[in-house]
Amino acid sequence: MAASTFMGSPSWLRIRLLPSGPQRLGRRALSSRVSAAAADAGGPVRVRFAPSPTGNLHVGGARTALFNYLFARSRGGKFVLRVEDTDLERSTKKSEEAVLSDLAWLGLDWDEGPDIGGEFGPYRQSERNSLYKQHAEKLMESGAVYRCFCSSEELEKMKETSNRMKLPPVYMGKWATASDAEVQQELEKGTPYTYRFRVPKEGFLKINDLIRGEVSWNLNTLGDFVIMRSNGQPVYNFCVTVDDATMRISHVIRAEEHLPNTLRQALIYKALGFAMPLFAHVSLILAPDKSKLSKRHGATSVGQYKEMGYLPQAMVNYLALLGWGDGTENEFFTIDDLVEKFTINRVNKSGAVFDATKLKWMNGQHLRSLPSDLLIKDFEDRWRNTGILLESESDFAKEAAELLKEGIDLVTDADAALCNLLSYPLQDTLSSDEAKPVVEDKLSEVASALISAYDSGELGQALAEGDDGWKKWVKSFGKTHKRKGKSLFMPLRVLLTGKLHGPAMGSAILLVHKAGASGVVGPQSGFVSLDERFKILREVDWDSLQKGQESPAESAVPVAS
């Protein structure tokens, strides 16, 4: 079966596209050969991220930007930022600034863009209208497009006819074959018109997608499409093609929802005589229920995660793993690691599920990988700014940060972690089901002995001596009361901290002691001092507690120091 040209078409259309049929399935269509030729030419790698400034930067868009960035940096190429702001009603300067700010926060620095310029600018579509008109006229002169004077009513009737005939809603108007006289008559009447692209009525087009492999379309499903509206504004597919071609983009890496646009864009490339880039369409990011990730699933924008206290390096690491991996079990990557290891052929074509829990865990991994002095400084400053501490850079703050950092996944969690350490929810703990075994292990006897040790000054002296003093006292206390291991440490934890769980008990109670002595704890902390804790402890009605009745002391509200 011989490859065919488009029958009866002008010279610009005399390009070879392979008609569909079983004999041709194993061979490449023209578009694949053009793309491969461009890649084999050894030209520079140039990729682009082209957001629309109509809202916040979605995590899906951020991942697309990241894959483009990693591909460019791993291949020694250029990463271009282009703003697609042709939706004049919805595009805003504020949104553009927010998107650029979020990309910069992620560390995805671009080589060319609206803020820094470049050889192929301008980099906002709204500033490129003269270029679009120039290429539209070129297509008009070659016969690739024609003027269409159809009204909205006529187009709607065509759509209804197609629906009745169960055909794709393709253009079936007369203006594709109208005479020069008919066209001139409408021009003289001042009838509004659009520019429509002539689509061949037979054959198919095929590309070799770098992620999805061979993708093909039958041309008879498309119909002639508009490239310029009657108000002179270019449509999306025309803008994108002209921009990518004139900016010499070598690889188009974008979301799979743009895959259907590729057919129109490929036809425009050919008509303008431009070499096509290679395409790679990345799958969508899915919600846990496997639907498209949306606002109903929670935070979806980069800005939201930034405000929630996530680190940019953790966001970059997690987004990279949504559909990509280096073939090992490793999940921890810095951006330099990703640049070194990223290859487009390891991007998965199936959808990736966004797991907020794993993102938070990964943020914790990156948080704890920060230099210790930097992490501690972040915690100290935050505690000072929120009023939990009256001053930063104190010994207490440093020790608290060191103790609590292992259990903190977000910087914002540091507030709750320190307040929890300083609190004393004894009554809630004692009345819980989980505490029942501890209470039944003669907890009242341990409480009585502990109160005596505190009243005598013995416990206070041990805490004043630090870790060694504490350990020596615990050992002596356990020996005196014939308790060791869990039977010793669980009662002490509950009675001294008011909790069943938490960081190392000795370190925790030493910090509580230091908090009372240092005077650095602020009113927002909910701090309960040792004196106040033992006052609460003395008021526990152990008999009522054993019987499962409400203790009178439950009405006692600790007063923050």
Coordinates of C-alpha atoms in Angstrom, one line a residue:
M1 CA 0.0 0.0 0.0
A2 CA 1.6 3.2 -1.1
A3 CA 1.7 6.3 1.1
S4 CA -0.8 8.9 -0.2
T5 CA -0.9 12.7 -0.5
F6 CA -4.0 14.7 0.3
M7 CA -6.1 14.5 -2.8
G8 CA -6.8 17.8 -4.6
S9 CA -5.0 19.9 -2.0
P10 CA -2.7 22.8 -2.6
S11 CA 1.1 22.4 -2.6
W12 CA 1.6 23.1 1.1
L13 CA -0.4 19.9 1.9
R14 CA 1.5 17.6 -0.4
I15 CA 3.2 15.8 2.4
R16 CA 3.1 12.1 3.0
L17 CA 0.9 10.7 5.7
L18 CA 0.4 7.0 5.9
P19 CA -3.2 5.8 5.4
S20 CA -4.5 3.4 8.0
G21 CA -4.5 -0.3 7.4
P22 CA -2.9 -3.5 8.7
Q23 CA 0.0 -3.3 6.2
R24 CA 1.2 -0.1 7.7
L25 CA 0.9 -0.7 11.4
G26 CA 4.5 -1.6 11.8
R27 CA 5.8 1.5 10.1
R28 CA 6.3 5.1 11.3
A29 CA 4.1 7.9 10.1
L30 CA 5.7 11.1 8.9
S31 CA 5.5 12.9 12.2
S32 CA 7.5 10.2 13.9
R33 CA 10.2 10.5 11.3
V34 CA 10.3 14.3 11.6
S35 CA 10.6 14.1 15.4
A36 CA 13.3 11.5 15.2
A37 CA 15.2 13.5 12.7
A38 CA 15.1 16.6 15.0
A39 CA 16.4 14.5 17.9
D40 CA 19.1 12.8 15.9
A41 CA 20.4 16.1 14.6
G42 CA 22.0 16.6 18.0
G43 CA 20.6 20.1 18.5
P44 CA 20.4 21.7 22.0
V45 CA 17.8 20.4 24.4
R46 CA 15.2 23.1 25.1
V47 CA 12.1 22.4 27.1
R48 CA 9.4 24.7 28.4
F49 CA 6.9 25.0 31.2
A50 CA 3.9 27.1 30.1
P51 CA 1.4 27.8 33.0
S52 CA -1.8 29.8 32.6
P53 CA -1.9 32.6 35.2
T54 CA -5.6 31.9 36.1
G55 CA -5.0 30.4 39.6
N56 CA -2.5 28.8 41.9
L57 CA 0.2 26.4 40.8
H58 CA -1.4 22.9 41.1
V59 CA 0.9 20.1 42.3
G60 CA 0.3 18.4 38.9
G61 CA 1.6 21.5 37.1
A62 CA 4.5 21.6 39.6
R63 CA 5.4 18.0 38.8
T64 CA 5.3 18.8 35.0
A65 CA 7.6 21.8 35.6
L66 CA 9.9 19.6 37.7
F67 CA 10.2 16.9 35.0
N68 CA 11.0 19.5 32.4
Y69 CA 13.6 21.1 34.7
L70 CA 15.2 17.8 35.5
F71 CA 15.3 16.7 31.8
A72 CA 16.9 20.0 30.8
R73 CA 19.5 20.0 33.6
S74 CA 20.3 16.3 33.1
R75 CA 20.9 16.9 29.4
G76 CA 22.8 20.2 29.7
G77 CA 19.8 22.0 28.1
K78 CA 17.7 25.1 28.7
F79 CA 14.5 25.3 30.8
V80 CA 12.2 28.0 29.4
L81 CA 9.3 29.6 31.3
R82 CA 6.4 30.9 29.1
V83 CA 3.2 32.4 30.4
E84 CA 0.1 31.4 28.5
D85 CA -2.1 34.4 29.3
T86 CA -4.4 34.5 26.3
D87 CA -7.4 33.9 28.5
L88 CA -7.8 37.6 29.1
E89 CA -10.8 37.4 31.4
R90 CA -9.3 34.9 33.9
S91 CA -5.5 35.7 33.7
T92 CA -4.2 38.0 36.4
K93 CA -0.9 39.6 37.2
K94 CA -1.3 38.4 40.8
S95 CA -1.7 34.8 39.7
E96 CA 1.4 35.1 37.4
E97 CA 3.5 36.4 40.3
A98 CA 2.2 33.6 42.6
V99 CA 3.1 30.9 40.0
L100 CA 6.6 32.3 39.5
S101 CA 7.1 32.6 43.2
D102 CA 6.1 29.0 43.8
L103 CA 8.4 27.7 41.1
A104 CA 11.3 29.8 42.5
W105 CA 10.5 28.4 46.0
L106 CA 10.7 24.9 44.6
G107 CA 14.2 25.8 43.3
L108 CA 13.2 25.3 39.6
D109 CA 15.2 28.2 38.2
W110 CA 14.5 29.0 34.6
D111 CA 17.0 30.1 31.9
E112 CA 14.5 32.3 29.9
G113 CA 11.2 33.8 31.0
P114 CA 9.0 36.8 31.3
D115 CA 11.0 38.2 34.2
I116 CA 14.5 37.7 32.9
G117 CA 14.0 37.8 29.1
G118 CA 15.9 35.7 26.6
E119 CA 16.7 35.4 22.9
F120 CA 13.3 34.1 21.9
G121 CA 11.0 36.5 23.8
P122 CA 8.6 37.9 24.6
Y123 CA 7.6 35.1 27.0
R124 CA 4.0 36.1 27.6
Q125 CA 1.5 35.0 24.9
S126 CA -0.4 38.3 25.3
E127 CA 2.7 40.1 24.0
R128 CA 3.2 37.8 20.9
N129 CA 0.0 38.6 18.9
S130 CA 1.9 40.1 16.0
L131 CA 3.8 36.9 15.6
Y132 CA 0.6 34.8 15.6
K133 CA -1.0 37.1 13.0
Q134 CA 2.1 36.9 10.8
H135 CA 2.0 33.1 10.8
A136 CA -1.7 33.0 10.3
E137 CA -1.3 35.1 7.2
K138 CA 1.4 32.8 6.0
L139 CA -1.0 29.9 6.3
M140 CA -3.7 31.8 4.5
E141 CA -1.4 32.6 1.6
S142 CA -0.4 29.0 1.3
G143 CA -4.0 27.7 1.3
A144 CA -3.5 25.9 4.6
V145 CA -6.3 27.9 6.2
Y146 CA -9.4 29.7 4.8
R147 CA -11.9 32.2 6.0
C148 CA -15.0 30.8 7.6
F149 CA -18.1 33.1 7.8
C150 CA -20.4 30.6 9.6
S151 CA -22.5 32.1 12.3
S152 CA -22.9 30.5 15.8
E153 CA -26.3 29.3 14.8
E154 CA -25.0 27.5 11.7
L155 CA -22.2 25.9 13.7
E156 CA -24.7 24.7 16.3
K157 CA -26.9 23.1 13.5
M158 CA -23.9 21.3 12.2
K159 CA -23.2 19.9 15.7
E160 CA -26.8 18.7 16.0
T161 CA -26.6 17.0 12.6
S162 CA -23.4 15.2 13.6
N163 CA -25.1 14.1 16.8
R164 CA -28.1 12.7 15.0
M165 CA -25.8 10.8 12.6
K166 CA -23.7 9.6 15.5
L167 CA -20.6 11.2 14.0
P168 CA -17.8 13.2 15.6
P169 CA -18.7 16.9 15.8
V170 CA -16.5 18.0 12.9
Y171 CA -16.9 21.1 10.7
M172 CA -19.1 20.4 7.7
G173 CA -19.5 23.9 6.3
K174 CA -19.3 25.3 2.8
W175 CA -16.5 27.7 3.3
A176 CA -13.8 25.1 2.8
T177 CA -14.7 25.0 -0.9
A178 CA -16.2 28.5 -1.4
S179 CA -15.3 30.5 -4.4
D180 CA -13.3 33.7 -4.3
A181 CA -16.4 35.6 -5.3
E182 CA -18.4 34.2 -2.4
V183 CA -15.6 35.1 0.0
Q184 CA -15.3 38.6 -1.4
Q185 CA -19.0 39.1 -1.1
E186 CA -18.9 38.4 2.6
L187 CA -15.9 40.5 3.1
E188 CA -17.6 43.5 1.5
K189 CA -20.6 43.0 3.8
G190 CA -18.3 43.0 6.8
T191 CA -19.4 39.6 8.0
P192 CA -17.2 38.4 10.9
Y193 CA -15.0 35.4 10.1
T194 CA -12.6 33.0 11.6
Y195 CA -9.5 31.3 10.2
R196 CA -10.0 27.5 9.8
F197 CA -7.3 25.0 9.2
R198 CA -7.8 22.5 6.3
V199 CA -7.6 19.0 7.7
P200 CA -7.0 16.1 5.2
K201 CA -10.1 13.9 5.0
E202 CA -8.2 10.6 5.0
G203 CA -5.1 9.0 6.4
F204 CA -3.7 9.1 9.9
L205 CA -1.0 10.7 11.9
K206 CA 1.3 8.9 14.3
I207 CA 3.8 10.1 16.9
N208 CA 6.3 8.2 19.0
D209 CA 5.6 9.5 22.5
L210 CA 8.6 9.2 24.8
I211 CA 6.4 7.9 27.6
R212 CA 3.5 6.3 25.8
G213 CA 5.1 4.8 22.7
E214 CA 3.2 4.9 19.4
V215 CA 0.1 7.1 19.4
S216 CA -2.0 7.6 16.3
W217 CA -5.1 9.4 15.1
N218 CA -7.4 9.0 12.1
L219 CA -7.6 12.4 10.4
N220 CA -11.3 11.9 9.5
T221 CA -12.2 12.3 13.2
L222 CA -11.0 15.9 13.4
G223 CA -12.6 18.2 10.9
D224 CA -11.4 21.7 10.0
F225 CA -10.6 23.6 13.2
V226 CA -10.3 27.3 14.0
I227 CA -6.9 28.8 14.6
M228 CA -7.9 32.5 14.8
R229 CA -11.2 33.7 16.3
S230 CA -13.4 36.4 14.6
N231 CA -12.1 39.0 17.1
G232 CA -8.5 38.4 15.9
Q233 CA -7.5 36.4 18.9
P234 CA -5.5 33.1 18.2
V235 CA -6.7 29.9 19.8
Y236 CA -4.6 27.8 22.2
N237 CA -3.3 25.1 19.8
F238 CA -2.1 27.7 17.2
C239 CA -0.4 29.8 19.9
V240 CA 1.4 26.8 21.4
T241 CA 2.6 25.5 18.1
V242 CA 3.9 28.9 16.9
D243 CA 5.5 29.5 20.4
D244 CA 7.2 26.1 20.6
A245 CA 8.5 26.3 17.1
T246 CA 9.8 29.8 17.2
M247 CA 11.3 29.3 20.7
R248 CA 13.0 26.2 19.2
I249 CA 11.6 23.8 21.8
S250 CA 13.1 20.4 21.3
H251 CA 11.0 18.3 23.7
V252 CA 7.5 19.0 24.9
I253 CA 6.9 17.3 28.2
R254 CA 3.4 18.0 29.4
A255 CA 0.3 16.4 31.0
E256 CA -1.6 13.6 29.3
E257 CA -4.7 15.8 29.0
H258 CA -2.9 17.7 26.2
L259 CA -2.4 14.5 24.2
P260 CA -5.5 15.1 22.0
N261 CA -4.1 18.6 21.1
T262 CA -1.1 17.0 19.5
L263 CA -2.9 16.1 16.3
R264 CA -3.9 19.7 15.6
Q265 CA -0.5 21.0 16.6
A266 CA 1.3 18.4 14.4
L267 CA -0.7 19.5 11.4
I268 CA 0.1 23.2 12.0
Y269 CA 3.9 22.3 12.4
K270 CA 3.8 20.7 9.0
A271 CA 1.9 23.4 7.3
L272 CA 4.3 26.1 8.6
G273 CA 7.3 23.9 7.7
F274 CA 8.6 23.6 11.2
A275 CA 10.3 20.5 12.6
M276 CA 8.3 18.9 15.3
P277 CA 9.6 18.5 18.8
L278 CA 9.6 15.1 20.6
F279 CA 6.5 14.7 22.8
A280 CA 6.2 13.1 26.2
H281 CA 2.8 13.1 27.9
V282 CA 2.9 12.6 31.7
S283 CA 0.0 10.9 33.4
L284 CA -2.3 12.7 35.7
I285 CA -1.9 12.8 39.5
L286 CA -4.8 10.9 41.1
A287 CA -6.5 11.2 44.4
P288 CA -6.6 8.1 46.8
D289 CA -10.0 7.2 45.3
K290 CA -8.3 7.1 41.8
S291 CA -10.2 10.2 40.6
K292 CA -8.4 13.3 39.3
L293 CA -6.9 15.2 42.2
S294 CA -9.0 18.2 43.0
K295 CA -9.8 20.7 45.8
R296 CA -12.4 18.3 47.3
H297 CA -9.4 16.0 48.3
G298 CA -7.7 18.8 50.3
A299 CA -4.7 20.9 49.6
T300 CA -3.7 20.8 45.9
S301 CA -1.6 23.8 45.3
V302 CA 2.1 24.4 46.0
G303 CA 1.3 27.6 47.8
Q304 CA -0.9 25.8 50.3
Y305 CA 1.8 23.3 51.2
K306 CA 4.3 26.1 51.6
E307 CA 2.0 27.8 54.0
M308 CA 1.4 24.5 55.9
G309 CA 5.2 24.4 56.7
Y310 CA 6.4 21.9 54.0
L311 CA 10.0 22.2 52.8
P312 CA 10.6 22.8 49.1
Q313 CA 13.2 20.0 48.9
A314 CA 10.6 17.6 50.3
M315 CA 7.9 18.7 47.8
V316 CA 10.4 18.3 44.9
N317 CA 11.5 14.8 46.2
Y318 CA 7.9 13.6 46.5
L319 CA 6.6 15.1 43.2
A320 CA 9.5 13.4 41.4
L321 CA 8.4 10.0 42.8
L322 CA 4.9 10.5 41.5
G323 CA 5.4 8.4 38.3
W324 CA 9.2 8.2 38.3
G325 CA 11.9 6.2 40.1
D326 CA 15.5 5.4 39.6
G327 CA 15.0 1.6 39.6
T328 CA 16.1 1.1 43.3
E329 CA 14.3 1.1 46.6
N330 CA 15.7 4.5 47.4
E331 CA 13.1 7.2 48.0
F332 CA 15.2 10.0 49.4
F333 CA 16.6 12.4 46.7
T334 CA 18.0 15.9 46.8
I335 CA 17.4 18.0 43.7
D336 CA 21.0 17.4 42.7
D337 CA 20.5 13.6 43.0
L338 CA 17.4 13.9 40.8
V339 CA 19.3 15.8 38.1
E340 CA 22.0 13.2 38.1
K341 CA 19.5 10.2 37.9
F342 CA 16.5 11.5 36.0
T343 CA 15.7 9.9 32.6
I344 CA 12.4 10.3 30.7
N345 CA 12.2 6.6 29.9
R346 CA 11.7 5.8 33.6
V347 CA 8.6 7.9 33.8
N348 CA 5.6 5.7 34.2
K349 CA 2.6 6.1 31.9
S350 CA 0.1 5.0 34.5
G351 CA -1.5 7.5 36.9
A352 CA 0.3 8.2 40.3
V353 CA -1.7 8.5 43.5
F354 CA -1.1 11.5 45.7
D355 CA -0.6 10.4 49.3
A356 CA -0.6 13.3 51.7
T357 CA 0.5 11.1 54.6
K358 CA 3.6 10.0 52.7
L359 CA 4.4 13.5 51.7
K360 CA 4.3 14.5 55.3
W361 CA 6.6 11.6 56.3
M362 CA 9.0 12.6 53.5
N363 CA 9.0 16.2 54.7
G364 CA 10.1 14.9 58.1
Q365 CA 13.0 13.0 56.5
H366 CA 14.2 16.2 54.8
L367 CA 13.6 18.2 57.9
R368 CA 15.8 16.0 60.0
S369 CA 18.4 16.0 57.3
L370 CA 18.9 19.7 57.7
P371 CA 22.1 20.8 59.6
S372 CA 21.3 20.6 63.3
D373 CA 22.0 24.2 64.0
L374 CA 19.8 25.4 61.2
L375 CA 16.9 23.2 62.3
I376 CA 17.2 24.2 65.9
K377 CA 17.3 27.9 64.9
D378 CA 14.0 27.4 62.9
F379 CA 12.3 25.9 65.9
E380 CA 13.6 28.5 68.3
D381 CA 12.5 31.4 66.1
R382 CA 9.1 29.9 65.6
W383 CA 8.6 29.3 69.4
R384 CA 9.6 32.9 70.0
N385 CA 7.3 34.3 67.3
T386 CA 4.3 32.3 68.5
G387 CA 4.8 33.4 72.1
I388 CA 5.5 29.8 73.4
L389 CA 8.9 31.0 74.5
L390 CA 9.9 34.5 75.6
E391 CA 13.3 34.3 74.0
S392 CA 15.1 32.2 71.5
E393 CA 18.7 30.9 71.6
S394 CA 18.4 29.7 75.2
D395 CA 19.8 26.4 76.5
F396 CA 16.2 25.3 77.1
A397 CA 15.2 25.9 73.5
K398 CA 18.2 24.1 72.1
E399 CA 17.6 21.1 74.3
A400 CA 13.9 21.1 73.5
A401 CA 14.6 21.2 69.8
E402 CA 17.1 18.3 70.0
L403 CA 14.6 16.2 72.0
L404 CA 11.5 16.8 69.9
K405 CA 12.9 16.9 66.3
E406 CA 12.6 13.2 65.8
G407 CA 8.8 13.3 66.2
I408 CA 8.3 16.4 64.0
D409 CA 7.5 16.2 60.3
L410 CA 6.5 19.8 59.7
V411 CA 8.1 22.9 61.2
T412 CA 4.6 24.0 62.2
D413 CA 4.3 20.8 64.3
A414 CA 7.0 22.1 66.6
D415 CA 4.5 24.3 68.4
A416 CA 2.2 21.5 69.3
A417 CA 5.2 19.2 70.2
L418 CA 6.6 21.7 72.7
C419 CA 3.2 22.6 74.2
N420 CA 2.5 18.9 74.6
L421 CA 5.8 18.4 76.4
L422 CA 5.0 21.3 78.8
S423 CA 1.4 20.2 79.4
Y424 CA 0.1 17.8 82.1
P425 CA -3.1 16.1 81.1
L426 CA -3.0 13.7 84.1
Q427 CA -6.8 13.3 84.7
D428 CA -7.5 12.6 81.0
T429 CA -4.8 10.0 80.9
L430 CA -5.8 8.3 84.2
S431 CA -9.4 7.9 83.1
S432 CA -8.4 6.4 79.7
D433 CA -8.8 2.7 78.9
E434 CA -5.2 2.6 77.8
A435 CA -4.0 3.6 81.3
K436 CA -6.1 1.0 83.1
P437 CA -3.2 -1.6 83.4
V438 CA -0.9 1.2 84.8
V439 CA -3.5 2.4 87.3
E440 CA -4.2 -1.2 88.5
D441 CA -0.4 -1.8 89.1
K442 CA -0.7 0.0 92.4
L443 CA -0.1 3.3 90.8
S444 CA -1.4 5.1 94.0
E445 CA 1.4 3.6 96.0
V446 CA 4.0 4.9 93.5
A447 CA 2.3 8.3 93.5
S448 CA 2.5 8.5 97.3
A449 CA 6.2 7.6 97.3
L450 CA 6.9 10.1 94.5
I451 CA 5.1 12.9 96.4
S452 CA 7.3 12.1 99.4
A453 CA 10.4 12.3 97.3
Y454 CA 9.4 15.6 95.9
D455 CA 8.4 17.1 99.3
S456 CA 11.7 16.1 100.8
G457 CA 13.6 17.9 98.0
E458 CA 15.2 14.6 97.0
L459 CA 13.7 14.6 93.5
G460 CA 14.3 18.3 92.9
Q461 CA 18.0 17.9 93.8
A462 CA 18.3 14.9 91.4
L463 CA 16.8 17.0 88.6
A464 CA 19.1 19.9 89.4
E465 CA 22.1 17.6 88.8
G466 CA 21.0 16.8 85.3
D467 CA 20.9 13.5 83.5
D468 CA 23.3 11.7 85.8
G469 CA 21.4 12.8 88.9
W470 CA 18.1 11.7 87.4
K471 CA 19.4 8.3 86.4
K472 CA 20.9 7.8 89.9
W473 CA 17.6 8.8 91.6
V474 CA 15.5 6.5 89.4
K475 CA 17.7 3.5 90.1
S476 CA 17.5 4.2 93.8
F477 CA 13.7 4.7 93.7
G478 CA 13.2 1.5 91.8
K479 CA 15.4 -0.5 94.2
T480 CA 13.6 0.9 97.2
H481 CA 10.1 0.1 95.9
K482 CA 11.1 -3.2 94.2
R483 CA 10.2 -2.0 90.7
K484 CA 12.2 -2.2 87.5
G485 CA 11.7 -2.0 83.7
K486 CA 8.2 -1.2 82.5
S487 CA 6.8 -1.6 86.0
L488 CA 9.0 1.3 87.1
F489 CA 9.1 3.6 84.1
M490 CA 5.4 3.6 83.1
P491 CA 4.1 4.7 86.5
L492 CA 6.8 7.4 86.6
R493 CA 6.0 8.6 83.1
V494 CA 2.3 8.9 83.8
L495 CA 2.8 10.6 87.2
L496 CA 5.5 13.1 86.1
T497 CA 4.5 13.9 82.5
G498 CA 0.8 13.1 82.7
K499 CA 1.0 11.0 79.5
L500 CA 1.5 7.4 78.5
H501 CA 3.7 8.2 75.5
G502 CA 6.3 10.8 74.5
P503 CA 10.0 11.4 74.1
A504 CA 12.5 9.9 76.5
M505 CA 11.0 10.4 80.0
G506 CA 14.2 11.5 81.7
S507 CA 14.9 14.1 79.1
A508 CA 11.3 15.3 79.1
I509 CA 11.1 15.8 82.9
L510 CA 14.5 17.4 83.0
L511 CA 13.2 19.9 80.4
V512 CA 10.1 20.5 82.5
H513 CA 12.3 21.2 85.5
K514 CA 14.5 23.5 83.4
A515 CA 11.5 25.3 82.0
G516 CA 10.4 26.3 85.5
A517 CA 13.9 27.4 86.5
S518 CA 14.8 29.3 83.3
G519 CA 11.8 31.7 83.1
V520 CA 11.9 31.5 79.2
V521 CA 8.5 29.8 78.8
G522 CA 5.7 32.2 77.6
P523 CA 2.0 32.3 78.4
Q524 CA 1.0 30.7 75.1
S525 CA 2.6 27.4 76.1
G526 CA 0.1 26.1 78.6
F527 CA 3.1 25.2 80.8
V528 CA 2.3 23.3 84.0
S529 CA 5.3 23.5 86.4
L530 CA 6.5 20.7 88.7
D531 CA 4.9 22.4 91.8
E532 CA 1.6 22.6 90.0
R533 CA 1.9 19.0 88.8
F534 CA 2.4 17.7 92.3
K535 CA -0.5 19.8 93.5
I536 CA -2.7 18.1 90.9
L537 CA -1.3 14.7 91.8
R538 CA -2.1 15.2 95.5
E539 CA -5.8 15.8 94.6
V540 CA -6.3 12.5 92.7
D541 CA -9.1 10.4 94.4
W542 CA -7.6 7.0 93.8
D543 CA -10.5 5.1 95.3
S544 CA -12.9 6.8 93.0
L545 CA -10.6 6.2 90.1
Q546 CA -10.3 2.5 90.9
K547 CA -14.1 2.2 90.9
G548 CA -14.3 4.0 87.5
Q549 CA -16.0 7.0 89.1
E550 CA -15.2 10.6 88.3
S551 CA -12.5 12.0 90.5
P552 CA -13.2 15.3 92.3
A553 CA -9.8 16.6 91.1
E554 CA -11.0 16.5 87.5
S555 CA -12.7 19.8 88.0
A556 CA -9.3 21.3 88.9
V557 CA -7.9 23.4 86.1
P558 CA -4.1 23.9 86.2
V559 CA -3.0 27.5 86.0
A560 CA -0.4 28.2 83.4
S561 CA 2.8 29.7 84.8

